[in-house]
Structure formats: C-alpha cells, structure tokens
XYZ file of N, CA and C in Angstrom:
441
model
N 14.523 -2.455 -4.712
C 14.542 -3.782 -4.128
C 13.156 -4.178 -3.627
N 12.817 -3.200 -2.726
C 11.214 -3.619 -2.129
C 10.046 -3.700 -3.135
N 10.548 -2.486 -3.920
C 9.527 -2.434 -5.297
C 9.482 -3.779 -6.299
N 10.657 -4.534 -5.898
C 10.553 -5.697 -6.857
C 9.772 -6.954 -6.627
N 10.680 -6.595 -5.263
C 9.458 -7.984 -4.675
C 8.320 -7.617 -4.164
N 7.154 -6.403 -4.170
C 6.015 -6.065 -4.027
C 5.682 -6.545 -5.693
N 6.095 -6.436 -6.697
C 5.529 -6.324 -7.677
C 5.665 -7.770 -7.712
N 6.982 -8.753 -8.254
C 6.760 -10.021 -8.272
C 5.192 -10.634 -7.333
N 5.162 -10.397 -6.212
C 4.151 -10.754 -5.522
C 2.794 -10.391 -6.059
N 2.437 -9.112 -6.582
C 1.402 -9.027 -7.000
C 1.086 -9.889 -8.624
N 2.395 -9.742 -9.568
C 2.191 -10.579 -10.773
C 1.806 -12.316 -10.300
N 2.264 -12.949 -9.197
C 2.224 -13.933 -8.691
C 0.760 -14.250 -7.637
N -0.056 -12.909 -7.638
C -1.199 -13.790 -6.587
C -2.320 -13.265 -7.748
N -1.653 -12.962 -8.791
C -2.575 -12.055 -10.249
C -3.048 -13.333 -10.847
N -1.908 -14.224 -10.951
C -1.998 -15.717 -11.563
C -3.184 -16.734 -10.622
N -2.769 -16.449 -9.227
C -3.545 -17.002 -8.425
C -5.201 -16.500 -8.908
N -5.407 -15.617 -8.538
C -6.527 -14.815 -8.929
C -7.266 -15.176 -10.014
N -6.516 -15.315 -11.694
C -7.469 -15.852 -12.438
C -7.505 -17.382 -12.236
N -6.638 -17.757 -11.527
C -6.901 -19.332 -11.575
C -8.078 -20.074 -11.117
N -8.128 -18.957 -9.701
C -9.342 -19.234 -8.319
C -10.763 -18.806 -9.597
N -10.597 -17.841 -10.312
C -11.652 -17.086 -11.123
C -12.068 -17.814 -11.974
N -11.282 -18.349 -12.647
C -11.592 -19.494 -13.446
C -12.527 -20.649 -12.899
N -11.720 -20.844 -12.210
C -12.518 -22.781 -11.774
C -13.850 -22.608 -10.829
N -13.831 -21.278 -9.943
C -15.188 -20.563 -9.773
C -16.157 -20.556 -10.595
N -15.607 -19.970 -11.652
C -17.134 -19.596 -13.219
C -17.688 -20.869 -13.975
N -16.120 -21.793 -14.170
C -16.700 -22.568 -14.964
C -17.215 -24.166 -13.979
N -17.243 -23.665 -12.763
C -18.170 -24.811 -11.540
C -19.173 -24.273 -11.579
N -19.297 -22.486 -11.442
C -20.309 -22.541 -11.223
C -21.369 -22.785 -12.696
N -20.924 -22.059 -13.882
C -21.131 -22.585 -14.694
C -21.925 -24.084 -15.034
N -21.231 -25.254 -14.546
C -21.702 -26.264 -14.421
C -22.877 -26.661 -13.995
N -22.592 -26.322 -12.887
C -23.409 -26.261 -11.733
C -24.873 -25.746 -12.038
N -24.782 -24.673 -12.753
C -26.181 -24.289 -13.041
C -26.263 -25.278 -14.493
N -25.985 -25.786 -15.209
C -26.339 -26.210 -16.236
C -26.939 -27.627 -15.577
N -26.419 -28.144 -15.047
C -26.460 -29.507 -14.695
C -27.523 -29.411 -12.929
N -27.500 -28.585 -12.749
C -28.635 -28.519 -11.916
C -28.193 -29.082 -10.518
N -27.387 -28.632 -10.142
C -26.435 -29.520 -9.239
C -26.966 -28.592 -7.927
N -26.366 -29.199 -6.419
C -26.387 -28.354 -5.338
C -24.595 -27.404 -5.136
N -25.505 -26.231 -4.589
C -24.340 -25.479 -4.258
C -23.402 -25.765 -2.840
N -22.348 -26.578 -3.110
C -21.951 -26.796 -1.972
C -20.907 -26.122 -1.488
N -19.804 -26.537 -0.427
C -18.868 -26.138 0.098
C -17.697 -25.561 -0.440
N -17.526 -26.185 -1.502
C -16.113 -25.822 -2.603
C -16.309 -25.018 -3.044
N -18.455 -24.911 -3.552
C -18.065 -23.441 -4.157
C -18.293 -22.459 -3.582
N -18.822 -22.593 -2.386
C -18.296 -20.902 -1.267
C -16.926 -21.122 -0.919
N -16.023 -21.997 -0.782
C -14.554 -21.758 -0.622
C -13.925 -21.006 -1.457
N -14.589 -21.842 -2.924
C -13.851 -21.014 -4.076
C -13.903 -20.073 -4.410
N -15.497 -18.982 -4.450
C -15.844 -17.944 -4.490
C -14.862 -16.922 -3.376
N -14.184 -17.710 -2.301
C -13.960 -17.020 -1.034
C -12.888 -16.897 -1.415
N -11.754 -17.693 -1.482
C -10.496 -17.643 -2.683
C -10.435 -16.519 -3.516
N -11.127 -16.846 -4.601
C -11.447 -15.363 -5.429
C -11.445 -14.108 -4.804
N -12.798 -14.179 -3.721
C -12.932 -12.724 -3.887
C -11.066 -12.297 -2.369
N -10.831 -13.060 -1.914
C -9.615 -12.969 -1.107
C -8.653 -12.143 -1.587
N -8.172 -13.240 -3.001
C -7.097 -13.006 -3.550
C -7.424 -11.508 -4.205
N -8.676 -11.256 -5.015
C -8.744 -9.538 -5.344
C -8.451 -8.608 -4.172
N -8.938 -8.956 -3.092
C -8.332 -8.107 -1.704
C -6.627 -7.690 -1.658
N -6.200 -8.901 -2.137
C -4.955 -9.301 -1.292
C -4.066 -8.087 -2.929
N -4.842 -8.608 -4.160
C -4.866 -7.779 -5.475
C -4.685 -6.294 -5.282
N -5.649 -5.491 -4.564
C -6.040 -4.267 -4.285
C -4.655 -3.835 -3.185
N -4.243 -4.625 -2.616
C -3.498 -3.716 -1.218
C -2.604 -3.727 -2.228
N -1.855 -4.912 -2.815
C -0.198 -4.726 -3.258
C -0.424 -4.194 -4.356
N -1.600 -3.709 -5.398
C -1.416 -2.737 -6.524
C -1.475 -1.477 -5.722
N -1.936 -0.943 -4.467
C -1.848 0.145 -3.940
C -0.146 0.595 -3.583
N 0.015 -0.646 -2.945
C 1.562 -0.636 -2.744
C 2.553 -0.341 -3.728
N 2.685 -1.226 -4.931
C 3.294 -1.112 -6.170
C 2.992 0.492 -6.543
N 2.146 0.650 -7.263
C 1.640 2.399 -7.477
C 2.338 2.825 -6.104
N 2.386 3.019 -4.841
C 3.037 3.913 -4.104
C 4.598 3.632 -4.303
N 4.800 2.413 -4.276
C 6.842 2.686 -4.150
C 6.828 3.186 -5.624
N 5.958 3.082 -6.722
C 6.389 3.765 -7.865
C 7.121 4.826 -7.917
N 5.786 5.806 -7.437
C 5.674 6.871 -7.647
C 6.673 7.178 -6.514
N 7.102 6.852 -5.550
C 7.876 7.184 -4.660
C 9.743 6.827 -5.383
N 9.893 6.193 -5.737
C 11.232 5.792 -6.595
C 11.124 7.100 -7.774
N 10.087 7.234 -8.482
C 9.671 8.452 -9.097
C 10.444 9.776 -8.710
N 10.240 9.926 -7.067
C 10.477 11.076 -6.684
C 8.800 12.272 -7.072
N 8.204 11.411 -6.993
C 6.385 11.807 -7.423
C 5.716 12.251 -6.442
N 4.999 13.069 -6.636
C 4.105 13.263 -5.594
C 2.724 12.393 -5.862
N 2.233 11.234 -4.488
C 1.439 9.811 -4.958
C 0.705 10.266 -5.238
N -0.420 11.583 -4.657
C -1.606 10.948 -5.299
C -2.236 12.388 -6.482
N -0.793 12.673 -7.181
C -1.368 13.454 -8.374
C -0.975 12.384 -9.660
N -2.128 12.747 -10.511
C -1.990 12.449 -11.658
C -1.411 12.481 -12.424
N -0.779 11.409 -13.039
C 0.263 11.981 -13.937
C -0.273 12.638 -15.662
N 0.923 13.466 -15.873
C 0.457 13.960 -16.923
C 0.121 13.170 -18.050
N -1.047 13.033 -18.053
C -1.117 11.188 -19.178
C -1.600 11.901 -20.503
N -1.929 13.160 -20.850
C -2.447 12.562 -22.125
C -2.061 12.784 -23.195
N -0.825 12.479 -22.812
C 0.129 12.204 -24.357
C 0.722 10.425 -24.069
N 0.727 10.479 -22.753
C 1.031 8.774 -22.511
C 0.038 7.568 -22.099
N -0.655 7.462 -23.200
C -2.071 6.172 -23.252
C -1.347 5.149 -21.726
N -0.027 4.598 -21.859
C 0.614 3.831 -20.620
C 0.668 3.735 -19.409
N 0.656 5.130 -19.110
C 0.808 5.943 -17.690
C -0.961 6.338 -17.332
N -1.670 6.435 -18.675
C -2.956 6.739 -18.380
C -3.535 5.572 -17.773
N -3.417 4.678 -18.336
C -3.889 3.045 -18.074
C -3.277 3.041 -16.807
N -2.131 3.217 -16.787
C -1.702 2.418 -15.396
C -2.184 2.950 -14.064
N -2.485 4.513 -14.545
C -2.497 5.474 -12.932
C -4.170 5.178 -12.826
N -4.920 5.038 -13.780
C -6.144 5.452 -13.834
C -7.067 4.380 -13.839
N -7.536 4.039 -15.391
C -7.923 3.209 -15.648
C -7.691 1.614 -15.035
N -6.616 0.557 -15.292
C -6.231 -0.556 -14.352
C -7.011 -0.236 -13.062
N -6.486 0.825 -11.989
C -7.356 0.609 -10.686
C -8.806 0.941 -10.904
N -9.622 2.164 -11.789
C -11.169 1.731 -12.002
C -11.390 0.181 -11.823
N -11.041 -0.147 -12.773
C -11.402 -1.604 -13.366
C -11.415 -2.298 -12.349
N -10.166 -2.660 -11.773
C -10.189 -3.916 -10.910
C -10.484 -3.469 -9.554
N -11.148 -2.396 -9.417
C -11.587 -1.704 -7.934
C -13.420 -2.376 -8.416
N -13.452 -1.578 -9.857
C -15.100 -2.271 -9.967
C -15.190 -3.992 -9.884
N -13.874 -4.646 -10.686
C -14.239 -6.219 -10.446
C -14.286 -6.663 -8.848
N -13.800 -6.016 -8.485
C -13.597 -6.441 -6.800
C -14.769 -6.010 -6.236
N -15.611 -4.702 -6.321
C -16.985 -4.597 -5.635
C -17.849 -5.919 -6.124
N -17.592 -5.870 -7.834
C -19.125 -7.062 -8.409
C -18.898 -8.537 -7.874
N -17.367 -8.593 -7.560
C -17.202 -9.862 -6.527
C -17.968 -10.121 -5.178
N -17.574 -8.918 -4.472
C -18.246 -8.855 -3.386
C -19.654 -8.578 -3.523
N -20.178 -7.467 -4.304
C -21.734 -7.968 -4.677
C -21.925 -9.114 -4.549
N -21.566 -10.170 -5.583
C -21.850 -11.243 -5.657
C -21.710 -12.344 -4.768
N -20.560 -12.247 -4.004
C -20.880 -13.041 -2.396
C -21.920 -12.364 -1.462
N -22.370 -11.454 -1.627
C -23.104 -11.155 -0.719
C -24.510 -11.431 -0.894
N -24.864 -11.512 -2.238
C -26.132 -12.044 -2.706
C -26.264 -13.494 -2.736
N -25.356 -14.611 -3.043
C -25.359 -15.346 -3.096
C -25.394 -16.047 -1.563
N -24.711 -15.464 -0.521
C -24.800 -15.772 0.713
C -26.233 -15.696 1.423
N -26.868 -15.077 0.619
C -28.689 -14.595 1.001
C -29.441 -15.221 0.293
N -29.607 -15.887 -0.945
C -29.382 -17.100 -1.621
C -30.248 -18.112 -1.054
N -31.181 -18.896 -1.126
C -31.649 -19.923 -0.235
C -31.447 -21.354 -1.579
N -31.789 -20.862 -3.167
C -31.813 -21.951 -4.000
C -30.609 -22.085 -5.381
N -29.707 -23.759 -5.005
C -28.750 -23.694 -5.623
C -28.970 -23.100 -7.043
N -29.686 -22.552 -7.463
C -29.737 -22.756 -9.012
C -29.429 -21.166 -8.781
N -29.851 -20.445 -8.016
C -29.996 -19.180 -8.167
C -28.815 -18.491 -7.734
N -27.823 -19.039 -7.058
C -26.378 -19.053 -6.469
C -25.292 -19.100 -7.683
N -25.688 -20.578 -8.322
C -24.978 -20.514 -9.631
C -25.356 -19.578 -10.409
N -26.236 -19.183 -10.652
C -26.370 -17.905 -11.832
C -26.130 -16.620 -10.912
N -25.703 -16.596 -9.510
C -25.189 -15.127 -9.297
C -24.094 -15.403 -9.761
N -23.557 -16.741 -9.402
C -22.231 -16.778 -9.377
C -21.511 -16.367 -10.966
N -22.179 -16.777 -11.873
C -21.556 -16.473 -13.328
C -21.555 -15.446 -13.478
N -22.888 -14.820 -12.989
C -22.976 -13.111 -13.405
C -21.986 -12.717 -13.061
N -21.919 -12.412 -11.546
C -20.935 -11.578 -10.832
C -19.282 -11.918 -10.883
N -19.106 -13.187 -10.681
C -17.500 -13.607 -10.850
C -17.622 -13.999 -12.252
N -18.536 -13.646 -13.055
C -18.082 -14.287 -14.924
C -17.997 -12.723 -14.913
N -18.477 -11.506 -14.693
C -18.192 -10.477 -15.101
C -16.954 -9.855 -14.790
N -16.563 -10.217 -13.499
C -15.461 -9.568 -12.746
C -14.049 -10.149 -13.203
N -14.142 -11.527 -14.022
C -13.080 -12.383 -14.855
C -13.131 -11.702 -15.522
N -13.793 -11.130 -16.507
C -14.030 -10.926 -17.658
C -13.009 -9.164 -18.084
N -13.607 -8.534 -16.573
C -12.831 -7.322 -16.444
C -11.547 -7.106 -16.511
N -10.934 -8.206 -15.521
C -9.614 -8.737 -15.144
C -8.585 -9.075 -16.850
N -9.587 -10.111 -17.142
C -8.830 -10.316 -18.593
C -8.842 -9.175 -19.664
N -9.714 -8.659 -19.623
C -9.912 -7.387 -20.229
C -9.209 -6.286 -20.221
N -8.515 -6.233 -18.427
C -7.561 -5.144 -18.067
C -6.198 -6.176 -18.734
N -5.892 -7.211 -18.356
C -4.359 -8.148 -18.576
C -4.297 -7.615 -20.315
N -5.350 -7.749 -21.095
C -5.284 -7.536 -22.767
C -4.715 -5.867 -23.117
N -5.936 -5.000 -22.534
C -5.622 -3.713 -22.438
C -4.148 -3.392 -22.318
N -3.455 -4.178 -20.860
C -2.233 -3.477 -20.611
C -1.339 -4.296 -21.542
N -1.495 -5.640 -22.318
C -0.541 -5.854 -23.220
C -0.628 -5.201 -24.402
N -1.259 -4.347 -24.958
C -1.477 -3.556 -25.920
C -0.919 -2.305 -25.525
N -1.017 -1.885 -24.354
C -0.374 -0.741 -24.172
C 1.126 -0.711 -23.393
N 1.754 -1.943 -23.632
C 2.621 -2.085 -23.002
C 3.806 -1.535 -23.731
C-alpha cells in the first residue's frame, strides 16, 4: 500500500522534473542565443529543477527501501544482478545516474549564482541542466529497454 503511493509519487514529481528541465534548457537556451538578461524566472526555474531532483532522490531512496523491504531483503546488499541486466539497472546504475544529474544541477546553480554576466549564466545553464536532462532521459530510455 505505502509502496504504491511512494512510487505513484515519485513517477508523478519524475514528470514534474522533466517538465521544470525542459523549459529551464530551452529558456535558457534562448536566452543565450538571443542575448537576453538573466532574470527571475530563470533562477526560479533552475530552483524548481534542481528542487524537484531533491524531492527525486529522497522518494527513489524510499521506493528502493520499501522494495527491498516487501522483498524480505536485506537494503543495502546488492542484488545478485548479473544474470538480471533489470535489477542491475535498477539497484545500481538508475541511482549513479540521477545522483550524478543531481550534483551537475547543483554544480550548476552554484556557478551560475557566482555568475555576474547574463550570457555566461545561460551557457552554465545549458551545460549543466542540458546535461543533467539529458542523463534523466537517458536513464527513462535505458529503463524502457530494460523493462
């Protein structure tokens, strides 16, 4: 029961997440093309983003624990993955990934917050939240292939 609605919640702020990720990259995107100032929306939006990966990180911690706990598992051994590519992805790989998109997020607010010229804000901003999208979609593809 709890496991369901921890997980609904995380598939549901996952959506949030690329949405905020999206309209982040391709403002900031803009933004540097068009030479624009960095204003308020897009430190909100960046803040959004990197939030919702926070909010990402606790309830995939959560989900992985009632797993493995419904399991009857002990949490923090590995499962025997390498005959199961599925279980490898899920225990392993998935949290690398979106543990690294979530630091290059926060990299990237943190540089950008030190930042004095819009142009140079927008191009953290693509780097760091165009890379950390990029991961995200990368993990969503991965796990439909190994689903």
């Amino acid at each position: 029961m709890i496991y369901s609605i921890v997980f609904t919640t995380h598939v549901f702020v996952s959506v949030v997440t690329l949405l905020a990720g999206f309209f982040t990259v391709v403002r900031s995107v803009f933004g540097w093309i068009m030479k624009k100032n960095y204003t308020r929306l897009d430190s909100v939006s960046s803040l959004v983003f990197t939030l919702a990966l926070y909010m990402q990180l606790v309830l995939g911690f959560m989900v992985y624990i009632l797993l493995r706990a419904s399991l009857k598992a002990p949490i923090f051994e590995i499962p025997i993955s390498a005959n199961d590519a599925s279980l490898r992805f899920w225990a392993i790989e998935h949290i690398a990934l979106m543990i690294f998109a979530l630091f290059l997020t926060q990299l990237g607010r943190f540089y950008i917050k030190w930042s004095t010229a819009s142009i140079k804000r927008f191009r953290a901003s693509v780097f760091y939240y165009g890379t950390s999208l990029f991961l995200i979609i990368f993990s969503l593809v991965v796990a439909l292939f190994f689903r």
